[in-house]
Amino acid sequence: MMQLATETLRASSFRSTSAAIMWNVMTTSLMCHSNDQKRRNDMVLPKITKLFAALAVALATTGTAIAHESPDHQGRHGGKVNITQHNHIELVRSENEIAIYLYDLELQPRDAQNITVDALLVDGTAQTDLDLQFTPPNKFAAEGVSAPKSAAIVLRLFRDGAFWDLTRIK
């Protein structure tokens, strides 16, 4: 079991520094220098091994909360397509408009009648609320606004008034 945890942690390439530190602390603390310590460790080792094996699996399979760009398909409106847990979101920037198009997970336009979007434009330390207007079936746009490519847009999506999705798109 210990070998499984070791291989799993190595396979995850220590996704975070804290995981590497935890692993070093665990392996160092389990080294025993006397027979009494060995007997105590023999009783505790299976529990600790299971805990760290579960931690290793969790680190290896953790999904990202931030939207990631999907290079395998282009947006229908020429923008970048980003994937979240519930949506594909296309971001289209032009000189005088920032537009967001919502798609379902099969890349079909999402009926967004019951969805509201709060958007925040973040450029360095400057933050600007975007007033997105809905255009059926799936477009939310702020007109008269331009954003440099370095700016990120933070979106909070609500469906039927309840929080539904959160993402940051660059």
Short mmCIF file of C-alpha atoms in Angstrom, two decimals:
data_model
loop_
_atom_site.label_atom_id
_atom_site.label_comp_id
_atom_site.label_asym_id
_atom_site.label_seq_id
_atom_site.Cartn_x
_atom_site.Cartn_y
_atom_site.Cartn_z
CA MET A 1 0.00 0.00 0.00
CA MET A 2 2.87 2.37 0.83
CA GLN A 3 4.38 1.67 -2.58
CA LEU A 4 1.03 2.54 -4.24
CA ALA A 5 0.91 5.87 -2.40
CA THR A 6 4.51 6.59 -3.37
CA GLU A 7 3.90 5.78 -7.04
CA THR A 8 0.67 7.77 -7.12
CA LEU A 9 2.30 10.84 -5.59
CA ARG A 10 5.23 10.61 -7.98
CA ALA A 11 2.83 10.20 -10.91
CA SER A 12 1.02 13.38 -9.94
CA SER A 13 4.40 15.18 -10.17
CA PHE A 14 3.68 16.86 -6.85
CA ARG A 15 1.03 19.22 -8.21
CA SER A 16 1.63 21.53 -5.29
CA THR A 17 4.54 22.34 -3.06
CA SER A 18 2.42 21.62 -0.01
CA ALA A 19 1.89 18.03 -1.19
CA ALA A 20 5.64 17.57 -1.53
CA ILE A 21 6.21 18.99 1.95
CA MET A 22 3.49 16.76 3.43
CA TRP A 23 5.07 13.73 1.75
CA ASN A 24 8.53 14.57 3.14
CA VAL A 25 7.13 15.11 6.65
CA MET A 26 5.23 11.83 6.52
CA THR A 27 8.14 9.73 5.29
CA THR A 28 10.58 11.35 7.72
CA SER A 29 8.25 10.91 10.68
CA LEU A 30 7.69 7.25 9.86
CA MET A 31 11.38 6.37 10.09
CA CYS A 32 11.81 4.57 13.34
CA HIS A 33 14.98 4.26 15.40
CA SER A 34 13.90 1.79 18.07
CA ASN A 35 11.75 -1.34 18.34
CA ASP A 36 9.10 0.51 20.40
CA GLN A 37 8.69 3.11 17.73
CA LYS A 38 8.56 0.38 15.08
CA ARG A 39 5.72 -1.41 16.89
CA ARG A 40 3.77 1.84 17.25
CA ASN A 41 4.39 2.73 13.63
CA ASP A 42 3.32 -0.75 12.51
CA MET A 43 -0.09 -0.10 14.09
CA VAL A 44 -0.46 3.44 12.73
CA LEU A 45 1.17 2.93 9.33
CA PRO A 46 -1.84 1.33 7.58
CA LYS A 47 -4.10 4.25 8.58
CA ILE A 48 -1.58 6.87 7.50
CA THR A 49 -0.90 5.01 4.26
CA LYS A 50 -4.60 4.98 3.39
CA LEU A 51 -4.88 8.67 4.20
CA PHE A 52 -1.96 9.64 2.00
CA ALA A 53 -3.05 7.29 -0.78
CA ALA A 54 -6.41 9.08 -0.77
CA LEU A 55 -4.60 12.42 -0.76
CA ALA A 56 -2.47 11.31 -3.70
CA VAL A 57 -5.51 10.24 -5.70
CA ALA A 58 -7.25 13.53 -4.89
CA LEU A 59 -4.25 15.55 -6.04
CA ALA A 60 -3.93 13.53 -9.21
CA THR A 61 -7.59 13.87 -10.18
CA THR A 62 -8.39 17.39 -9.01
CA GLY A 63 -10.06 19.44 -11.72
CA THR A 64 -9.47 23.13 -12.22
CA ALA A 65 -11.96 25.75 -11.14
CA ILE A 66 -10.70 28.31 -13.57
CA ALA A 67 -11.92 28.14 -17.12
CA HIS A 68 -9.38 26.86 -19.55
CA GLU A 69 -9.11 27.64 -23.21
CA SER A 70 -10.16 24.87 -25.53
CA PRO A 71 -7.79 24.70 -28.49
CA ASP A 72 -9.72 21.90 -30.18
CA HIS A 73 -12.59 24.10 -31.36
CA GLN A 74 -13.03 27.65 -32.54
CA GLY A 75 -15.87 29.88 -31.40
CA ARG A 76 -18.77 30.47 -33.79
CA HIS A 77 -18.21 34.22 -33.54
CA GLY A 78 -14.42 34.18 -33.88
CA GLY A 79 -13.66 34.31 -30.16
CA LYS A 80 -11.84 32.11 -27.68
CA VAL A 81 -13.86 29.21 -26.30
CA ASN A 82 -13.32 28.48 -22.61
CA ILE A 83 -14.68 25.52 -20.68
CA THR A 84 -16.20 25.61 -17.20
CA GLN A 85 -17.98 22.93 -15.23
CA HIS A 86 -21.39 23.71 -16.76
CA ASN A 87 -20.69 25.69 -19.92
CA HIS A 88 -18.56 26.50 -22.89
CA ILE A 89 -18.10 30.27 -22.91
CA GLU A 90 -16.97 32.17 -25.98
CA LEU A 91 -15.32 35.54 -25.32
CA VAL A 92 -15.29 37.96 -28.25
CA ARG A 93 -13.42 41.26 -27.88
CA SER A 94 -13.77 44.05 -30.41
CA GLU A 95 -12.91 47.74 -30.40
CA ASN A 96 -16.23 48.79 -28.88
CA GLU A 97 -17.80 45.62 -27.45
CA ILE A 98 -17.10 42.71 -25.16
CA ALA A 99 -19.43 39.80 -25.89
CA ILE A 100 -19.96 36.54 -24.04
CA TYR A 101 -21.75 33.63 -25.75
CA LEU A 102 -22.94 30.68 -23.67
CA TYR A 103 -22.98 27.13 -25.00
CA ASP A 104 -23.83 23.84 -23.32
CA LEU A 105 -21.25 21.09 -22.94
CA GLU A 106 -22.08 19.77 -26.43
CA LEU A 107 -21.30 23.24 -27.90
CA GLN A 108 -24.94 23.98 -28.72
CA PRO A 109 -26.17 27.53 -28.02
CA ARG A 110 -27.56 27.57 -24.49
CA ASP A 111 -31.02 29.04 -23.96
CA ALA A 112 -29.99 31.77 -21.54
CA GLN A 113 -33.41 33.29 -20.80
CA ASN A 114 -33.13 32.33 -17.11
CA ILE A 115 -29.42 33.16 -16.76
CA THR A 116 -27.88 36.40 -15.51
CA VAL A 117 -24.20 37.23 -15.70
CA ASP A 118 -22.17 39.57 -13.48
CA ALA A 119 -18.91 40.56 -15.15
CA LEU A 120 -15.84 42.30 -13.81
CA LEU A 121 -13.04 43.51 -16.08
CA VAL A 122 -9.68 43.22 -14.31
CA ASP A 123 -6.62 44.91 -15.82
CA GLY A 124 -3.71 44.92 -13.39
CA THR A 125 -5.08 46.52 -10.22
CA ALA A 126 -7.93 48.32 -12.03
CA GLN A 127 -11.37 46.70 -11.87
CA THR A 128 -14.44 47.75 -13.83
CA ASP A 129 -17.96 46.33 -13.62
CA LEU A 130 -19.35 45.47 -17.04
CA ASP A 131 -23.01 46.12 -17.76
CA LEU A 132 -23.86 43.07 -19.86
CA GLN A 133 -27.09 43.19 -21.85
CA PHE A 134 -28.77 39.94 -22.85
CA THR A 135 -29.60 39.24 -26.50
CA PRO A 136 -31.47 35.96 -27.12
CA PRO A 137 -30.66 33.16 -27.35
CA ASN A 138 -27.18 33.14 -25.74
CA LYS A 139 -25.37 36.50 -26.01
CA PHE A 140 -24.39 38.87 -23.20
CA ALA A 141 -22.60 42.03 -24.34
CA ALA A 142 -21.25 45.31 -22.99
CA GLU A 143 -21.18 47.95 -25.71
CA GLY A 144 -18.89 50.96 -25.76
CA VAL A 145 -16.22 49.04 -23.84
CA SER A 146 -12.87 47.82 -25.03
CA ALA A 147 -10.39 45.73 -23.11
CA PRO A 148 -6.72 45.08 -23.76
CA LYS A 149 -5.69 41.47 -24.35
CA SER A 150 -3.91 41.50 -20.99
CA ALA A 151 -7.19 42.14 -19.12
CA ALA A 152 -9.10 39.26 -17.56
CA ILE A 153 -12.86 39.02 -17.20
CA VAL A 154 -14.35 37.43 -14.09
CA LEU A 155 -17.83 36.03 -14.67
CA ARG A 156 -20.41 34.95 -12.09
CA LEU A 157 -23.35 33.16 -13.65
CA PHE A 158 -26.72 32.79 -11.95
CA ARG A 159 -29.48 30.47 -13.16
CA ASP A 160 -33.01 31.13 -11.90
CA GLY A 161 -31.49 33.56 -9.38
CA ALA A 162 -29.18 30.97 -7.78
CA PHE A 163 -25.40 30.98 -8.12
CA TRP A 164 -24.42 28.56 -10.87
CA ASP A 165 -20.91 29.10 -12.22
CA LEU A 166 -17.78 31.20 -11.63
CA THR A 167 -14.88 31.65 -13.98
CA ARG A 168 -12.01 33.90 -14.95
CA ILE A 169 -11.24 34.28 -18.64
CA LYS A 170 -8.21 35.97 -20.10
#
